[in-house]
Each structure stands twice: as structure tokens, then as C-alpha cells.
Amino acid sequence: MNQRKRQVLDSALQLFIEKGFHETSIQDILDKALISKGTFYNYFSSKVECFKSIMEQTRYEASLLRHEMLLNQDITDENLLLEQILVLMQINKKQNLVSLFENIFQSNDKELRHLLERYRLLEIEWVSNRFTDIFGEEVRPYSLELAILYFAMVHHLTYSHRIFYSEMIDQKKILQIALRNVKAIYPIMLENGDILITQDALQLVEEKKIYQSITKNDLIEKVQGFLDQLKLDTDNRVGTQFTESILDELQRKDLRLAVIETMLKPFREAFVNTPHAGENVELANLLWYFIKNGDQN
């Protein structure tokens, strides 16, 4: 993501939070970002597409941090899972997205509500997979339903505590209590074998298709393009060196995924608070996905 596009997204997000999504016009975004209408439509086909890009960038950031947290750690560590779940909550809070989400869910805009529901489903899917890491493969057929129950408990416990006591409870405590309850429920599910929502429902999640086709050659092209841009308009020597090193590893015949994996966290950190931070997060996220799931031929 180039600096200009990042500027547009930041301006749009600030306006969506201050004025509301529906009350913000494209002209408002043009004025705040100091761009032309042509520039806006070069990036986004509509205001909804602009909002979608904001959501995707948030997910990329959360996904990248979660991958980094797992590096060389015990994937069955329950506390680590809770910290990973908190990541997206903290990003949403930091960017003041919670009130914007509530406003959208209270509206009659079906397109936006469907978009948020889709991202919520992706989060449920991620937790479903992590439950399998925590509880073992035998829970996989039940893990999606368990993840749904988990988030239902988190949501309603948080909401009810605020209603009854007029204050917010520590979010991690809510997550811990909900996880405790899920641990009590899943042995009963295993014993009875009853499932309302099976893993087949995950086929409804279309987002995976974006990543499933990623190949080593695709990544080489993306990293090379990123490196070419860095050499043109930055003096970030450390960031450039990490980019060159990752490119060298991708171009090796004997691909060393473990080496690339160890470089990804410092690669991201080298671009924090720089004009290339957004593009770096997207690229690092693709690299993480490739390491875990990609076509490495």
C-alpha cells in the first residue's frame, strides 16, 4: 500500500468515526485527504470499498502480530491464545472502531452489515482453528460451534456487566471466563456427538480464496516491487536490508522457510511509523501465510 492510499484510508477512517459512515461523503474524504476524485476512484470503486480496505488493513495487522506471538512458542498455551484474541480487540479500540461498528449494526445498511458479519466470521474461524491447537484434533468437528459459543459468551458477559454495574470489566478476564466455560462444554459435546454447526459451514468463508493461490513466484514479484520502491524513495537502510535478505531466501532453490520466518518480525518492525508501514504489513502477512499454507514449489 503506497503512502497516498494510506493517507486516504486514514482520512476516511477519521471522518467515519467523527461523522458516521453514512454522514461522510466522498467529497468530505477528498477534502480531508487533499486528493482529487480521480485519485480516490483509482484506489476504490466506492465508499464501501474504502471502508472494506480499512477493515482488511486492520485484519492484516492483527494477523501479523498473532503470527509473531506464536513464533517459537507453545501453541497449546491458553494464555497465549487469550493474548492473541486481545490483539484485534486492542487494535479496534485504539482506532476507535467499536463505536463505528455499533453504528453500522444499528443501521439498515445490509451491505455494510454483511461486510462486518463476514469479518466476524473470519475471526470465529481463526479461533476455531486455535481451539484445535489447544484441545487436540479430536475437537476439530466441534471447534466451529465452540468458537461461536465462545464469542457469544464474551459478547453477552461484557454487555451484561456494563448494564448491571455501569462499568467495563477487564476484557482479558471476560476472555478467561469464557474459555473456562468452553473447556467445560466441549467434553460433553464429544461424549454426545451433537453438532448444530459443522465445519462444512466454513465453506461460506470466501476470504481464503485470496491467499490460496499465492505462489513463491508471486511473492518474489511482490517483494521485488517493494524493494524497487524502497530504493527510489527511502533511506531506511535496515528495512531495505531485511527486504533484500527475504528476497534472496525466496529465490533460493532450497527454500529455507525457517530462516524467512525468523526475519519477519524485525522486517515489520523496521517499517513501523514509516510511509511504507501499510504495504509492509500486507506483504509480511502474505509471507506468513505462504510459510504456513502456500505452494512452495
PDB file of N, CA and C in Angstrom, residues 217-257:
ATOM      1  N   ASN A 217       6.634 -17.575  -6.748  1.00  0.00           N
ATOM      2  CA  ASN A 217       6.900 -16.578  -7.787  1.00  0.00           C
ATOM      3  C   ASN A 217       6.096 -15.300  -7.558  1.00  0.00           C
ATOM      4  N   ASP A 218       4.852 -15.457  -7.079  1.00  0.00           N
ATOM      5  CA  ASP A 218       4.044 -14.278  -6.758  1.00  0.00           C
ATOM      6  C   ASP A 218       4.737 -13.444  -5.691  1.00  0.00           C
ATOM      7  N   LEU A 219       5.240 -14.126  -4.663  1.00  0.00           N
ATOM      8  CA  LEU A 219       5.885 -13.412  -3.565  1.00  0.00           C
ATOM      9  C   LEU A 219       7.184 -12.758  -4.011  1.00  0.00           C
ATOM     10  N   ILE A 220       7.949 -13.452  -4.833  1.00  0.00           N
ATOM     11  CA  ILE A 220       9.194 -12.865  -5.341  1.00  0.00           C
ATOM     12  C   ILE A 220       8.889 -11.567  -6.085  1.00  0.00           C
ATOM     13  N   GLU A 221       7.836 -11.591  -6.893  1.00  0.00           N
ATOM     14  CA  GLU A 221       7.451 -10.394  -7.650  1.00  0.00           C
ATOM     15  C   GLU A 221       7.033  -9.261  -6.717  1.00  0.00           C
ATOM     16  N   LYS A 222       6.251  -9.590  -5.673  1.00  0.00           N
ATOM     17  CA  LYS A 222       5.786  -8.566  -4.739  1.00  0.00           C
ATOM     18  C   LYS A 222       6.936  -7.995  -3.915  1.00  0.00           C
ATOM     19  N   VAL A 223       7.818  -8.867  -3.428  1.00  0.00           N
ATOM     20  CA  VAL A 223       8.949  -8.392  -2.626  1.00  0.00           C
ATOM     21  C   VAL A 223       9.902  -7.569  -3.491  1.00  0.00           C
ATOM     22  N   GLN A 224      10.121  -7.983  -4.727  1.00  0.00           N
ATOM     23  CA  GLN A 224      10.982  -7.231  -5.636  1.00  0.00           C
ATOM     24  C   GLN A 224      10.395  -5.854  -5.913  1.00  0.00           C
ATOM     25  N   GLY A 225       9.083  -5.785  -6.125  1.00  0.00           N
ATOM     26  CA  GLY A 225       8.440  -4.490  -6.352  1.00  0.00           C
ATOM     27  C   GLY A 225       8.554  -3.577  -5.144  1.00  0.00           C
ATOM     28  N   PHE A 226       8.399  -4.154  -3.958  1.00  0.00           N
ATOM     29  CA  PHE A 226       8.537  -3.395  -2.718  1.00  0.00           C
ATOM     30  C   PHE A 226       9.966  -2.875  -2.577  1.00  0.00           C
ATOM     31  N   LEU A 227      10.934  -3.723  -2.881  1.00  0.00           N
ATOM     32  CA  LEU A 227      12.343  -3.333  -2.783  1.00  0.00           C
ATOM     33  C   LEU A 227      12.677  -2.234  -3.783  1.00  0.00           C
ATOM     34  N   ASP A 228      12.179  -2.342  -4.999  1.00  0.00           N
ATOM     35  CA  ASP A 228      12.436  -1.316  -6.016  1.00  0.00           C
ATOM     36  C   ASP A 228      11.916   0.038  -5.557  1.00  0.00           C
ATOM     37  N   GLN A 229      10.728   0.024  -4.940  1.00  0.00           N
ATOM     38  CA  GLN A 229      10.148   1.277  -4.450  1.00  0.00           C
ATOM     39  C   GLN A 229      10.972   1.855  -3.311  1.00  0.00           C
ATOM     40  N   LEU A 230      11.459   0.987  -2.422  1.00  0.00           N
ATOM     41  CA  LEU A 230      12.280   1.452  -1.303  1.00  0.00           C
ATOM     42  C   LEU A 230      13.534   2.152  -1.798  1.00  0.00           C
ATOM     43  N   LYS A 231      14.153   1.586  -2.807  1.00  0.00           N
ATOM     44  CA  LYS A 231      15.403   2.149  -3.311  1.00  0.00           C
ATOM     45  C   LYS A 231      15.183   3.502  -3.981  1.00  0.00           C
ATOM     46  N   LEU A 232      13.947   3.755  -4.403  1.00  0.00           N
ATOM     47  CA  LEU A 232      13.638   5.023  -5.057  1.00  0.00           C
ATOM     48  C   LEU A 232      13.367   6.149  -4.072  1.00  0.00           C
ATOM     49  N   ASP A 233      12.671   5.819  -2.980  1.00  0.00           N
ATOM     50  CA  ASP A 233      12.166   6.928  -2.154  1.00  0.00           C
ATOM     51  C   ASP A 233      12.364   6.775  -0.651  1.00  0.00           C
ATOM     52  N   THR A 234      13.366   5.993  -0.213  1.00  0.00           N
ATOM     53  CA  THR A 234      13.583   5.888   1.232  1.00  0.00           C
ATOM     54  C   THR A 234      15.060   5.728   1.547  1.00  0.00           C
ATOM     55  N   ASP A 235      15.429   6.150   2.753  1.00  0.00           N
ATOM     56  CA  ASP A 235      16.792   5.919   3.242  1.00  0.00           C
ATOM     57  C   ASP A 235      16.770   4.942   4.415  1.00  0.00           C
ATOM     58  N   ASN A 236      15.721   4.115   4.444  1.00  0.00           N
ATOM     59  CA  ASN A 236      15.581   3.118   5.506  1.00  0.00           C
ATOM     60  C   ASN A 236      16.529   1.959   5.203  1.00  0.00           C
ATOM     61  N   ARG A 237      17.757   2.085   5.659  1.00  0.00           N
ATOM     62  CA  ARG A 237      18.786   1.104   5.325  1.00  0.00           C
ATOM     63  C   ARG A 237      18.473  -0.263   5.928  1.00  0.00           C
ATOM     64  N   VAL A 238      18.040  -0.270   7.202  1.00  0.00           N
ATOM     65  CA  VAL A 238      17.741  -1.544   7.875  1.00  0.00           C
ATOM     66  C   VAL A 238      16.579  -2.251   7.186  1.00  0.00           C
ATOM     67  N   GLY A 239      15.518  -1.494   6.885  1.00  0.00           N
ATOM     68  CA  GLY A 239      14.365  -2.084   6.214  1.00  0.00           C
ATOM     69  C   GLY A 239      14.713  -2.627   4.839  1.00  0.00           C
ATOM     70  N   THR A 240      15.549  -1.888   4.125  1.00  0.00           N
ATOM     71  CA  THR A 240      15.978  -2.330   2.792  1.00  0.00           C
ATOM     72  C   THR A 240      16.797  -3.608   2.883  1.00  0.00           C
ATOM     73  N   GLN A 241      17.661  -3.710   3.887  1.00  0.00           N
ATOM     74  CA  GLN A 241      18.493  -4.906   4.050  1.00  0.00           C
ATOM     75  C   GLN A 241      17.638  -6.139   4.362  1.00  0.00           C
ATOM     76  N   PHE A 242      16.638  -5.974   5.224  1.00  0.00           N
ATOM     77  CA  PHE A 242      15.758  -7.103   5.535  1.00  0.00           C
ATOM     78  C   PHE A 242      14.976  -7.523   4.295  1.00  0.00           C
ATOM     79  N   THR A 243      14.530  -6.553   3.501  1.00  0.00           N
ATOM     80  CA  THR A 243      13.787  -6.869   2.279  1.00  0.00           C
ATOM     81  C   THR A 243      14.670  -7.629   1.301  1.00  0.00           C
ATOM     82  N   GLU A 244      15.907  -7.187   1.158  1.00  0.00           N
ATOM     83  CA  GLU A 244      16.854  -7.876   0.268  1.00  0.00           C
ATOM     84  C   GLU A 244      17.109  -9.307   0.748  1.00  0.00           C
ATOM     85  N   SER A 245      17.244  -9.476   2.065  1.00  0.00           N
ATOM     86  CA  SER A 245      17.522 -10.807   2.614  1.00  0.00           C
ATOM     87  C   SER A 245      16.347 -11.757   2.379  1.00  0.00           C
ATOM     88  N   ILE A 246      15.121 -11.264   2.567  1.00  0.00           N
ATOM     89  CA  ILE A 246      13.936 -12.096   2.325  1.00  0.00           C
ATOM     90  C   ILE A 246      13.842 -12.465   0.850  1.00  0.00           C
ATOM     91  N   LEU A 247      14.141 -11.510  -0.028  1.00  0.00           N
ATOM     92  CA  LEU A 247      14.112 -11.786  -1.460  1.00  0.00           C
ATOM     93  C   LEU A 247      15.147 -12.847  -1.822  1.00  0.00           C
ATOM     94  N   ASP A 248      16.341 -12.734  -1.260  1.00  0.00           N
ATOM     95  CA  ASP A 248      17.396 -13.735  -1.518  1.00  0.00           C
ATOM     96  C   ASP A 248      16.929 -15.136  -1.097  1.00  0.00           C
ATOM     97  N   GLU A 249      16.281 -15.225   0.060  1.00  0.00           N
ATOM     98  CA  GLU A 249      15.812 -16.525   0.546  1.00  0.00           C
ATOM     99  C   GLU A 249      14.725 -17.101  -0.363  1.00  0.00           C
ATOM    100  N   LEU A 250      13.826 -16.258  -0.831  1.00  0.00           N
ATOM    101  CA  LEU A 250      12.753 -16.720  -1.718  1.00  0.00           C
ATOM    102  C   LEU A 250      13.298 -17.222  -3.049  1.00  0.00           C
ATOM    103  N   GLN A 251      14.422 -16.672  -3.474  1.00  0.00           N
ATOM    104  CA  GLN A 251      14.995 -17.034  -4.769  1.00  0.00           C
ATOM    105  C   GLN A 251      15.899 -18.267  -4.704  1.00  0.00           C
ATOM    106  N   ARG A 252      16.145 -18.776  -3.506  1.00  0.00           N
ATOM    107  CA  ARG A 252      16.951 -19.980  -3.363  1.00  0.00           C
ATOM    108  C   ARG A 252      16.190 -21.201  -3.882  1.00  0.00           C
ATOM    109  N   LYS A 253      16.922 -22.160  -4.451  1.00  0.00           N
ATOM    110  CA  LYS A 253      16.288 -23.408  -4.883  1.00  0.00           C
ATOM    111  C   LYS A 253      15.831 -24.231  -3.681  1.00  0.00           C
ATOM    112  N   ASP A 254      16.671 -24.253  -2.647  1.00  0.00           N
ATOM    113  CA  ASP A 254      16.307 -24.957  -1.413  1.00  0.00           C
ATOM    114  C   ASP A 254      15.711 -23.938  -0.434  1.00  0.00           C
ATOM    115  N   LEU A 255      14.437 -23.731  -0.557  1.00  0.00           N
ATOM    116  CA  LEU A 255      13.735 -22.707   0.203  1.00  0.00           C
ATOM    117  C   LEU A 255      13.850 -22.969   1.704  1.00  0.00           C
ATOM    118  N   ARG A 256      14.352 -21.990   2.452  1.00  0.00           N
ATOM    119  CA  ARG A 256      14.516 -22.135   3.892  1.00  0.00           C
ATOM    120  C   ARG A 256      13.449 -21.304   4.607  1.00  0.00           C
ATOM    121  N   LEU A 257      12.306 -21.921   4.813  1.00  0.00           N
ATOM    122  CA  LEU A 257      11.173 -21.213   5.392  1.00  0.00           C
ATOM    123  C   LEU A 257      11.458 -20.759   6.819  1.00  0.00           C
TER     124      LEU A 257
END
